[in-house]
mmCIF file of C-alpha atoms in Angstrom:
data_model
loop_
_atom_site.group_PDB
_atom_site.id
_atom_site.type_symbol
_atom_site.label_atom_id
_atom_site.label_comp_id
_atom_site.label_asym_id
_atom_site.label_seq_id
_atom_site.Cartn_x
_atom_site.Cartn_y
_atom_site.Cartn_z
ATOM 1 C CA UNK A 12 0.000 0.000 0.000
ATOM 2 C CA UNK A 13 1.348 3.395 -0.995
ATOM 3 C CA UNK A 14 0.955 6.372 1.344
ATOM 4 C CA UNK A 15 0.876 9.819 -0.252
ATOM 5 C CA UNK A 16 1.098 13.112 1.626
ATOM 6 C CA UNK A 17 0.593 16.390 -0.192
ATOM 7 C CA UNK A 18 1.808 19.804 0.912
ATOM 8 C CA UNK A 19 2.199 23.300 -0.491
ATOM 9 C CA UNK A 20 -1.372 24.401 -1.093
ATOM 10 C CA UNK A 21 -2.694 27.772 -0.044
ATOM 11 C CA UNK A 22 -4.174 31.080 -1.109
ATOM 12 C CA UNK A 23 -2.544 33.041 -3.927
ATOM 13 C CA UNK A 24 -3.517 35.941 -6.133
ATOM 14 C CA UNK A 25 -4.161 35.469 -9.825
ATOM 15 C CA UNK A 26 -0.881 35.494 -11.720
ATOM 16 C CA UNK A 27 1.013 34.080 -8.781
ATOM 17 C CA UNK A 28 2.795 30.757 -8.287
ATOM 18 C CA UNK A 29 2.674 27.782 -5.956
ATOM 19 C CA UNK A 30 4.606 24.538 -5.766
ATOM 20 C CA UNK A 31 2.911 21.415 -4.527
ATOM 21 C CA UNK A 32 4.856 18.466 -3.154
ATOM 22 C CA UNK A 33 3.802 14.883 -2.607
ATOM 23 C CA UNK A 34 5.892 12.518 -0.519
ATOM 24 C CA UNK A 35 5.367 8.805 -1.129
ATOM 25 C CA UNK A 36 6.138 5.833 1.076
ATOM 26 C CA UNK A 37 5.347 2.165 1.285
ATOM 27 C CA UNK A 38 6.603 1.072 -2.107
ATOM 28 C CA UNK A 39 9.601 1.659 -4.344
ATOM 29 C CA UNK A 40 8.984 5.175 -5.627
ATOM 30 C CA UNK A 41 10.706 4.556 -8.939
ATOM 31 C CA UNK A 42 8.170 1.810 -9.696
ATOM 32 C CA UNK A 43 5.268 4.282 -9.528
ATOM 33 C CA UNK A 44 3.669 6.453 -12.158
ATOM 34 C CA UNK A 45 2.697 9.681 -10.388
ATOM 35 C CA UNK A 46 -0.015 12.198 -11.092
ATOM 36 C CA UNK A 47 -1.705 15.338 -9.853
ATOM 37 C CA UNK A 48 -5.476 15.434 -10.108
ATOM 38 C CA UNK A 49 -7.737 18.318 -9.143
ATOM 39 C CA UNK A 50 -11.378 18.832 -8.328
ATOM 40 C CA UNK A 51 -12.818 22.333 -8.461
ATOM 41 C CA UNK A 52 -16.137 23.439 -6.949
ATOM 42 C CA UNK A 53 -18.954 21.712 -8.765
ATOM 43 C CA UNK A 54 -16.581 19.992 -11.163
ATOM 44 C CA UNK A 55 -15.470 16.448 -11.768
ATOM 45 C CA UNK A 56 -11.994 15.386 -10.755
ATOM 46 C CA UNK A 57 -9.552 15.689 -13.632
ATOM 47 C CA UNK A 58 -5.898 14.928 -14.177
ATOM 48 C CA UNK A 59 -3.844 18.095 -14.330
ATOM 49 C CA UNK A 60 -0.498 16.412 -14.909
ATOM 50 C CA UNK A 61 1.233 13.056 -14.695
ATOM 51 C CA UNK A 62 4.763 11.748 -15.016
ATOM 52 C CA UNK A 63 6.264 8.396 -15.906
ATOM 53 C CA UNK A 64 8.440 6.320 -13.610
ATOM 54 C CA UNK A 65 11.777 7.704 -14.780
ATOM 55 C CA UNK A 66 10.364 11.134 -15.607
ATOM 56 C CA UNK A 67 10.877 10.879 -19.340
ATOM 57 C CA UNK A 68 7.226 11.172 -20.303
ATOM 58 C CA UNK A 69 4.706 13.692 -19.023
ATOM 59 C CA UNK A 70 1.026 14.380 -19.544
ATOM 60 C CA UNK A 71 -0.691 17.735 -19.104
ATOM 61 C CA UNK A 72 -4.308 18.745 -19.385
ATOM 62 C CA UNK A 73 -4.823 21.358 -22.090
ATOM 63 C CA UNK A 74 -5.968 23.853 -19.445
ATOM 64 C CA UNK A 75 -2.586 23.826 -17.678
ATOM 65 C CA UNK A 76 -0.113 23.369 -20.556
ATOM 66 C CA UNK A 77 2.581 26.039 -20.521
ATOM 67 C CA UNK A 78 1.768 27.048 -16.931
ATOM 68 C CA UNK A 79 2.235 23.895 -14.828
ATOM 69 C CA UNK A 80 5.289 21.653 -14.652
ATOM 70 C CA UNK A 81 5.350 18.223 -13.058
ATOM 71 C CA UNK A 82 8.661 16.752 -11.914
ATOM 72 C CA UNK A 83 9.902 14.027 -9.624
ATOM 73 C CA UNK A 84 12.954 13.303 -7.513
ATOM 74 C CA UNK A 85 13.267 9.553 -7.142
ATOM 75 C CA UNK A 86 16.025 9.984 -4.538
ATOM 76 C CA UNK A 87 13.587 11.898 -2.316
ATOM 77 C CA UNK A 88 10.457 9.839 -3.098
ATOM 78 C CA UNK A 89 8.716 13.079 -4.019
ATOM 79 C CA UNK A 90 6.744 14.444 -6.936
ATOM 80 C CA UNK A 91 6.222 18.152 -7.496
ATOM 81 C CA UNK A 92 3.780 20.357 -9.329
ATOM 82 C CA UNK A 93 5.050 23.845 -10.100
ATOM 83 C CA UNK A 94 2.090 26.075 -10.895
ATOM 84 C CA UNK A 95 2.718 29.445 -12.504
ATOM 85 C CA UNK A 96 0.414 32.142 -13.891
ATOM 86 C CA UNK A 97 -2.373 30.838 -11.704
ATOM 87 C CA UNK A 98 -5.955 31.673 -12.598
ATOM 88 C CA UNK A 99 -9.112 31.686 -10.450
ATOM 89 C CA UNK A 100 -10.294 28.645 -12.418
ATOM 90 C CA UNK A 101 -7.315 26.714 -11.042
ATOM 91 C CA UNK A 102 -8.998 26.838 -7.621
ATOM 92 C CA UNK A 103 -9.458 23.227 -6.541
ATOM 93 C CA UNK A 104 -8.443 20.519 -4.165
ATOM 94 C CA UNK A 105 -5.318 18.979 -5.636
ATOM 95 C CA UNK A 106 -4.733 15.259 -5.115
ATOM 96 C CA UNK A 107 -1.564 13.282 -5.585
ATOM 97 C CA UNK A 108 -2.059 9.854 -7.146
ATOM 98 C CA UNK A 109 0.138 6.869 -7.831
ATOM 99 C CA UNK A 110 -0.077 3.609 -9.695
ATOM 100 C CA UNK A 111 2.329 0.739 -10.088
ATOM 101 C CA UNK A 112 0.839 -0.919 -13.146
ATOM 102 C CA UNK A 113 -0.337 1.526 -15.746
ATOM 103 C CA UNK A 114 1.525 2.740 -18.813
ATOM 104 C CA UNK A 115 1.296 6.516 -18.834
ATOM 105 C CA UNK A 116 1.491 6.704 -22.628
ATOM 106 C CA UNK A 117 -1.381 4.260 -23.036
ATOM 107 C CA UNK A 118 -3.395 5.864 -20.252
ATOM 108 C CA UNK A 119 -3.006 9.379 -21.642
ATOM 109 C CA UNK A 120 -4.179 8.234 -25.087
ATOM 110 C CA UNK A 121 -7.199 6.320 -23.839
ATOM 111 C CA UNK A 122 -9.408 8.704 -21.914
ATOM 112 C CA UNK A 123 -7.356 9.502 -18.783
ATOM 113 C CA UNK A 124 -9.628 7.635 -16.381
ATOM 114 C CA UNK A 125 -8.975 8.374 -12.727
ATOM 115 C CA UNK A 126 -10.238 4.885 -11.942
ATOM 116 C CA UNK A 127 -6.982 3.457 -13.266
ATOM 117 C CA UNK A 128 -5.014 4.918 -10.340
ATOM 118 C CA UNK A 129 -4.860 2.835 -7.179
ATOM 119 C CA UNK A 130 -3.396 5.159 -4.523
ATOM 120 C CA UNK A 131 -4.515 8.643 -3.520
ATOM 121 C CA UNK A 132 -3.495 11.329 -1.084
ATOM 122 C CA UNK A 133 -5.876 13.321 1.081
ATOM 123 C CA UNK A 134 -5.646 16.449 -1.034
ATOM 124 C CA UNK A 135 -4.466 20.011 -0.545
ATOM 125 C CA UNK A 136 -6.545 23.113 -1.203
ATOM 126 C CA UNK A 137 -5.390 25.675 -3.738
ATOM 127 C CA UNK A 138 -7.358 28.913 -3.889
ATOM 128 C CA UNK A 139 -6.624 31.583 -6.485
ATOM 129 C CA UNK A 140 -8.188 34.966 -5.860
ATOM 130 C CA UNK A 141 -8.982 37.394 -8.657
#
């Protein structure tokens, strides 16, 4: 069982930046595909970004491309989400997710179902004021 703990959320003005961190334990971190999902008020949960096991392949939702950057440090068992040029519509609870089995390339080309991910953090709130 993988344990995921997010940190770094908060309140920021539009145009500002935040960096989220997610520390993983309980399984070899380098064996995990990692992702950041988000759920805004009245919206369905969506994947904002995801990264492959060695970091060579990334996925971004169209709404965050060019503004968000996902990265990982396998020596620290941590995945990051750098969020720049934040907009009020980025307001959401951000969840870290992990999976040991899926292929990120296949997953990103086949509908990006959140049901394919088997471990989730508790979430961290990000609020962007206008």
